[in-house]
Tab-separated table of C-alpha atoms and ligand atoms in Angstrom:
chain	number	residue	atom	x	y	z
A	348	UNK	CA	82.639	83.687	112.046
A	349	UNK	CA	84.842	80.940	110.948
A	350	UNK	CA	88.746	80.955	111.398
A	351	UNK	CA	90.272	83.538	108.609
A	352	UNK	CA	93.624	83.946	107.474
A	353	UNK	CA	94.670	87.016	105.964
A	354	UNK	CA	98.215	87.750	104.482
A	355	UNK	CA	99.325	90.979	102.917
A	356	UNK	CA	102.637	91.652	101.724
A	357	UNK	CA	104.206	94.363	99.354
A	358	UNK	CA	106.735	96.953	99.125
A	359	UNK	CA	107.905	99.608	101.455
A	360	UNK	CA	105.268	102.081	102.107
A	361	UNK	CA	102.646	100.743	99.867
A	362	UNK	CA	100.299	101.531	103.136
A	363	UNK	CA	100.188	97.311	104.352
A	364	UNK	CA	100.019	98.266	108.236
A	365	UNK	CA	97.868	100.667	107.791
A	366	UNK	CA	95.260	99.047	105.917
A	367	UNK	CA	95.965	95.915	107.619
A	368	UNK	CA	95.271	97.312	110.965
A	369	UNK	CA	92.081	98.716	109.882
A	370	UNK	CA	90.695	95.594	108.370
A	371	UNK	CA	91.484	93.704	111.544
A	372	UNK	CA	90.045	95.816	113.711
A	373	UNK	CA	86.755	95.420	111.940
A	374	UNK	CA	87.165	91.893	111.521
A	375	UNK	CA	88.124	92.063	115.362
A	376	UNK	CA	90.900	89.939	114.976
A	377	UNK	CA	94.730	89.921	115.544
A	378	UNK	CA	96.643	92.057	113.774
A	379	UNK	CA	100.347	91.450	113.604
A	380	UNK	CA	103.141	93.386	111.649
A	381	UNK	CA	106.269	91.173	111.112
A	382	UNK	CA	108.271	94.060	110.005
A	383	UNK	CA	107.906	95.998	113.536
A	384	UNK	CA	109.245	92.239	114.618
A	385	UNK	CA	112.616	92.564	111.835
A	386	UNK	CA	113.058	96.376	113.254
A	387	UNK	CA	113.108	95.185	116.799
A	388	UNK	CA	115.697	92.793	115.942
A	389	UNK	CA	117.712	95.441	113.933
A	390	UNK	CA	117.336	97.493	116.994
A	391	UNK	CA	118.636	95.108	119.392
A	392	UNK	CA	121.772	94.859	117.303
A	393	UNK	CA	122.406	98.602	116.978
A	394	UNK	CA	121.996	98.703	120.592
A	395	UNK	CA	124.236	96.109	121.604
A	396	UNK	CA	126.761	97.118	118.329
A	397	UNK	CA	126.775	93.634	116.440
A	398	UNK	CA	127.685	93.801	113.487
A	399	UNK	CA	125.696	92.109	110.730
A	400	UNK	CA	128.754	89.703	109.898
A	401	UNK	CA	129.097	88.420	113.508
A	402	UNK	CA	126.878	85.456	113.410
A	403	UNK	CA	127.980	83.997	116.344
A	404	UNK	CA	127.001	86.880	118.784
A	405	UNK	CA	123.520	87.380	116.324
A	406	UNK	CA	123.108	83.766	117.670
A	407	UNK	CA	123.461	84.481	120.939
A	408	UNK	CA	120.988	87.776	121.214
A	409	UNK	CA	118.300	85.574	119.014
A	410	UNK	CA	118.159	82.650	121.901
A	411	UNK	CA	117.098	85.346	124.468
A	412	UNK	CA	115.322	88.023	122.316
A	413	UNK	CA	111.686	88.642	123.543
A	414	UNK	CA	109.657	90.256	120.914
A	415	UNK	CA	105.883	90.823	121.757
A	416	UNK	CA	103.281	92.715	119.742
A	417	UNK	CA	100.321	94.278	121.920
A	418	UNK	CA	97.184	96.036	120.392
A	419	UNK	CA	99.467	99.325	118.691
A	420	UNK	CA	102.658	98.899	120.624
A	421	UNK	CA	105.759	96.555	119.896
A	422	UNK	CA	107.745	95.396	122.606
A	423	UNK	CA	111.575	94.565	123.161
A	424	UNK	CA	112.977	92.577	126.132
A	425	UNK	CA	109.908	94.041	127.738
A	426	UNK	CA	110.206	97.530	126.830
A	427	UNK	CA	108.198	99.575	123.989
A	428	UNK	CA	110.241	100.326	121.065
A	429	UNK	CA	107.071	101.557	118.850
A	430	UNK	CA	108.617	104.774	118.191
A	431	UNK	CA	111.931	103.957	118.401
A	432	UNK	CA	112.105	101.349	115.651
A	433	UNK	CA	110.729	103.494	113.063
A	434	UNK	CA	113.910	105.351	112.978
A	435	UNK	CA	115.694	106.207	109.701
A	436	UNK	CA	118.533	104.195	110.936
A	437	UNK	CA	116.600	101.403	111.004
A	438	UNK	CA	114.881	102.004	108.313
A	439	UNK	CA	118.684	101.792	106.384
A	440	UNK	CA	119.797	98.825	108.120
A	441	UNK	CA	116.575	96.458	108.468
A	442	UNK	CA	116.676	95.033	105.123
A	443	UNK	CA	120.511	93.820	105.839
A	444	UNK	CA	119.480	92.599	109.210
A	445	UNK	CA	116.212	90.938	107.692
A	446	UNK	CA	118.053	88.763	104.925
A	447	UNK	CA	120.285	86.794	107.858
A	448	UNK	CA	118.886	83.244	107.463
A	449	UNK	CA	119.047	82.937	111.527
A	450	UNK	CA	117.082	85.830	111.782
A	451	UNK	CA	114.509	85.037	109.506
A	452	UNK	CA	113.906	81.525	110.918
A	453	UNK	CA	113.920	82.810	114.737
A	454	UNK	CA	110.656	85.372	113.784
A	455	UNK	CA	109.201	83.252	111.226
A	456	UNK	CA	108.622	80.646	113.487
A	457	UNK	CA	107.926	83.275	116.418
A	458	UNK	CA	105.217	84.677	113.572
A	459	UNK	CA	103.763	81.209	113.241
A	460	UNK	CA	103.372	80.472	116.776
A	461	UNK	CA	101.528	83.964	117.210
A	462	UNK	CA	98.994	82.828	114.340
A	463	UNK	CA	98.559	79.167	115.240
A	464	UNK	CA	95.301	78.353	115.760
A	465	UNK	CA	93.613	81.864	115.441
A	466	UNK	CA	92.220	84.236	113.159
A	467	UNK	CA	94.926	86.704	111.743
A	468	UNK	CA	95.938	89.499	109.377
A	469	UNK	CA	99.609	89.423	109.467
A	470	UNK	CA	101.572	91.812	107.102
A	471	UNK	CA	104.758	91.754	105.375
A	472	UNK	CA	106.816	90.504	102.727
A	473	UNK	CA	106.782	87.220	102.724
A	474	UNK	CA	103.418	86.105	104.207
A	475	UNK	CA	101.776	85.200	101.503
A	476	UNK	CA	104.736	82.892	99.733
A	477	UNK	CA	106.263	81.570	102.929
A	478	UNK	CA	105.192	82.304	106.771
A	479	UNK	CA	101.307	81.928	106.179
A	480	UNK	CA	101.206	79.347	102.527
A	481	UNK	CA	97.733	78.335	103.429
A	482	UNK	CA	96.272	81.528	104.259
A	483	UNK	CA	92.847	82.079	103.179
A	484	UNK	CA	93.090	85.213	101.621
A	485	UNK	CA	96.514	86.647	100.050
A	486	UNK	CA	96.933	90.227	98.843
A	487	UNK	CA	99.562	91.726	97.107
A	488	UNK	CA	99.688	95.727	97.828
A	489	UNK	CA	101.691	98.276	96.078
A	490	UNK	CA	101.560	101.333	94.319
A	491	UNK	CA	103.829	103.921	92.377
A	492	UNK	CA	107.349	104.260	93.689
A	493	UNK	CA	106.431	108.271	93.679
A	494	UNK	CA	103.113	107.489	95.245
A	495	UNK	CA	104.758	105.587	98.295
A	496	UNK	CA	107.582	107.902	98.671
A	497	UNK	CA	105.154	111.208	98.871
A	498	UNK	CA	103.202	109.073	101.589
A	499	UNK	CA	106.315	108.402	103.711
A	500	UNK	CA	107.565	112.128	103.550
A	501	UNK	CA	104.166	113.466	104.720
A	502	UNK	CA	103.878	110.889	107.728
A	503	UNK	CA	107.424	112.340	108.789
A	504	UNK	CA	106.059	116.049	108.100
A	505	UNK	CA	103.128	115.399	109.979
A	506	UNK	CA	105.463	114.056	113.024
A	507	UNK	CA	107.296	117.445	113.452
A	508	UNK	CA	109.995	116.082	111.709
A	509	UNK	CA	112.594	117.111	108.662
A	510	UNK	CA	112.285	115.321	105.741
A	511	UNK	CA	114.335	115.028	102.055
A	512	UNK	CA	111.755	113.974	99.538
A	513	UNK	CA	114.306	112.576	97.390
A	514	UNK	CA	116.127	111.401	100.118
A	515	UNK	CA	112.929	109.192	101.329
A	516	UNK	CA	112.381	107.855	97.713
A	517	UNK	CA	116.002	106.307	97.013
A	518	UNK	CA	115.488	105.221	100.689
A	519	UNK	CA	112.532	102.985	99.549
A	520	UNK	CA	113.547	101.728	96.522
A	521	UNK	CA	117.329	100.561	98.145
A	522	UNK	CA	115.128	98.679	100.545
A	523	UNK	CA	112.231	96.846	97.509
A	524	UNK	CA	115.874	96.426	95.931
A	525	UNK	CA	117.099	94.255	99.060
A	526	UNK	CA	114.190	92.610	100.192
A	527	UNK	CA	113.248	91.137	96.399
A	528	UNK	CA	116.516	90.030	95.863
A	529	UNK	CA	117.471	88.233	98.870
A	530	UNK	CA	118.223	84.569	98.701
A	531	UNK	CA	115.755	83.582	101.246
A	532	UNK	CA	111.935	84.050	101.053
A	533	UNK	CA	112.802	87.477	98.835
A	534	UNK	CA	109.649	89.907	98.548
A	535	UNK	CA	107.608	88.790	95.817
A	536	UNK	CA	103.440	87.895	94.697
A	537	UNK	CA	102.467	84.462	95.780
A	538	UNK	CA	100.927	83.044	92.688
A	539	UNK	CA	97.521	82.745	93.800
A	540	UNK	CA	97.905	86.725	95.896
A	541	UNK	CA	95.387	89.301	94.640
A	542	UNK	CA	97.001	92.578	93.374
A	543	UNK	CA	95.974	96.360	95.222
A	544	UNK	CA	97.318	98.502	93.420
A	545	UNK	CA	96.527	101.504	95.711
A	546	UNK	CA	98.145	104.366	93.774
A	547	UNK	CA	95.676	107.532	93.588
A	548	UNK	CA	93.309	105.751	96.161
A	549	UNK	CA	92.530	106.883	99.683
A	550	UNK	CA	92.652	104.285	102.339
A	551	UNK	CA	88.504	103.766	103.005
A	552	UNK	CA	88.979	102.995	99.008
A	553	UNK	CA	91.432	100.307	99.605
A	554	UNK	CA	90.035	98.449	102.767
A	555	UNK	CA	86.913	98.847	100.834
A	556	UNK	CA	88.544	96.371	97.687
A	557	UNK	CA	90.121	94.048	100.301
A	558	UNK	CA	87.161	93.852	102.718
A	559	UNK	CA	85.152	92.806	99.218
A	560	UNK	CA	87.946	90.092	98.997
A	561	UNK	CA	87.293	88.562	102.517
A	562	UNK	CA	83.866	88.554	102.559
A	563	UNK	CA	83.077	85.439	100.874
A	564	UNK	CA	85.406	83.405	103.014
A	565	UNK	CA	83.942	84.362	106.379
B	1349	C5P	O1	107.085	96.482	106.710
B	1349	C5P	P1	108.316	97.276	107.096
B	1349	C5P	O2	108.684	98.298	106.069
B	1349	C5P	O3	108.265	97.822	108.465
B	1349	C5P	O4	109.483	96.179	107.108
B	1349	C5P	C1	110.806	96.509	107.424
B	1349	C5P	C2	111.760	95.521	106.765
B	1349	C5P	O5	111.655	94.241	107.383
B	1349	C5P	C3	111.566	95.252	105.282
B	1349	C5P	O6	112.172	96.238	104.467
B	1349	C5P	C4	112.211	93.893	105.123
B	1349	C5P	O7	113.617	94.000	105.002
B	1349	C5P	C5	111.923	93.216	106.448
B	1349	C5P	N1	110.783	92.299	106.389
B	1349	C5P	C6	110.990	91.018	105.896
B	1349	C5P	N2	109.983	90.111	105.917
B	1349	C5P	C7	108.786	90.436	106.398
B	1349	C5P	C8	108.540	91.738	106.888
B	1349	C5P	C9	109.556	92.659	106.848
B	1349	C5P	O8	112.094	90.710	105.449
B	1349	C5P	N3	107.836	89.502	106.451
């Protein structure tokens, strides 16, 4: 198989990591997820209680951050945040964190560095326009702001855990509000990024369409 490059980006909870995952692993190639990298981040700061407006100590914790991504599990400083940085805390402060121009430059080049030289599917929101230009494939996934809003609230149901439906849904669009209308590398379609629009499909449906989108560059 020749060297492929696959970028996906789109809004919150259009389903990108999960797809994304899935089509790596029967590609059998890397998989990474640079928003579990902008939640690690946003955890480090809660943690250490920077605020967002001292860019002097943000600085300081970016020259010595170690972010790693293994198989399912995202790692901090050497210790596995997976579960911990899908908090709804983070959840309310990543965008915030994730439009710092110091941050964004520390984990886009971190992103680069992970994809240099190898085959990829790296998801996000600005893959396709930005961290990856050249990538071989580019998709653009979304769906209905209802659709991805229902999704999230069942994931937390599913976990044990309380959810607010409406709650969840003003949640999501706060964040798509944020991240397209950042100065730097906002969420948006690269020109030449094929749409998904996954609303009313299941996910075999979905990796299906992209998988069809792959195949003739492999
Ligand atoms: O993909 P996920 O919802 O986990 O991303 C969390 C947040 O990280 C996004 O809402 C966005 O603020 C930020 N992000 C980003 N650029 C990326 C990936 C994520 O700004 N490439």
């Amino acid at each position: 198989m020749n060297k492929i490059v696959v970028a996906i980006d789109g809004p919150a909870g259009a389903g990108k990591s999960t797809i994304a995952r899935i089509i790596a692993n029967r590609l059998q190639i890397l998989y990474i997820d640079t928003g579990a990298m902008y939640r690690a981040v946003t955890l480090e700061l809660l943690n250490k209680n920077i605020s967002i407006e001292d860019i002097d100590k943000i600085e300081e914790i970016l020259k010595h951050i170690k972010i790693d991504i293994m198989d399912d599990k995202v790692f901090l400083n050497n210790k596995d945040v997976t579960h911990e940085i899908r908090q709804q805390v983070i959840n309310r402060t990543v965008s915030s964190v994730s439009a710092i121009p110091q941050v964004r430059k520390k984990l886009v080049d971190l992103q680069r560095e992970f994809a240099r030289n190898r085959s990829v599917v790296m998801d996000g929101r600005d893959i396709g326009t930005n961290v990856l230009k050249d990538a071989d494939v580019k998709v653009f996934l979304t769906a209905s702001a209802d659709e991805r809003s229902v999704r999230r609230y069942k994931e937390i149901l599913l976990k044990g855990l309380d959810a607010n439906l409406g709650e969840i849904k003003n949640e999501i669009l706060a964040r798509d509000e944020l991240d397209s209308t950042r100065a730097l590398n906002p969420l948006k379609k690269a020109h030449d990024a094929a749409v998904v629009d996954t609303t009313g499909k299941d996910i075999e449906m979905v990796v299906e369409e992209i998988l069809k989108i792959i195949k003739p560059k492999l």
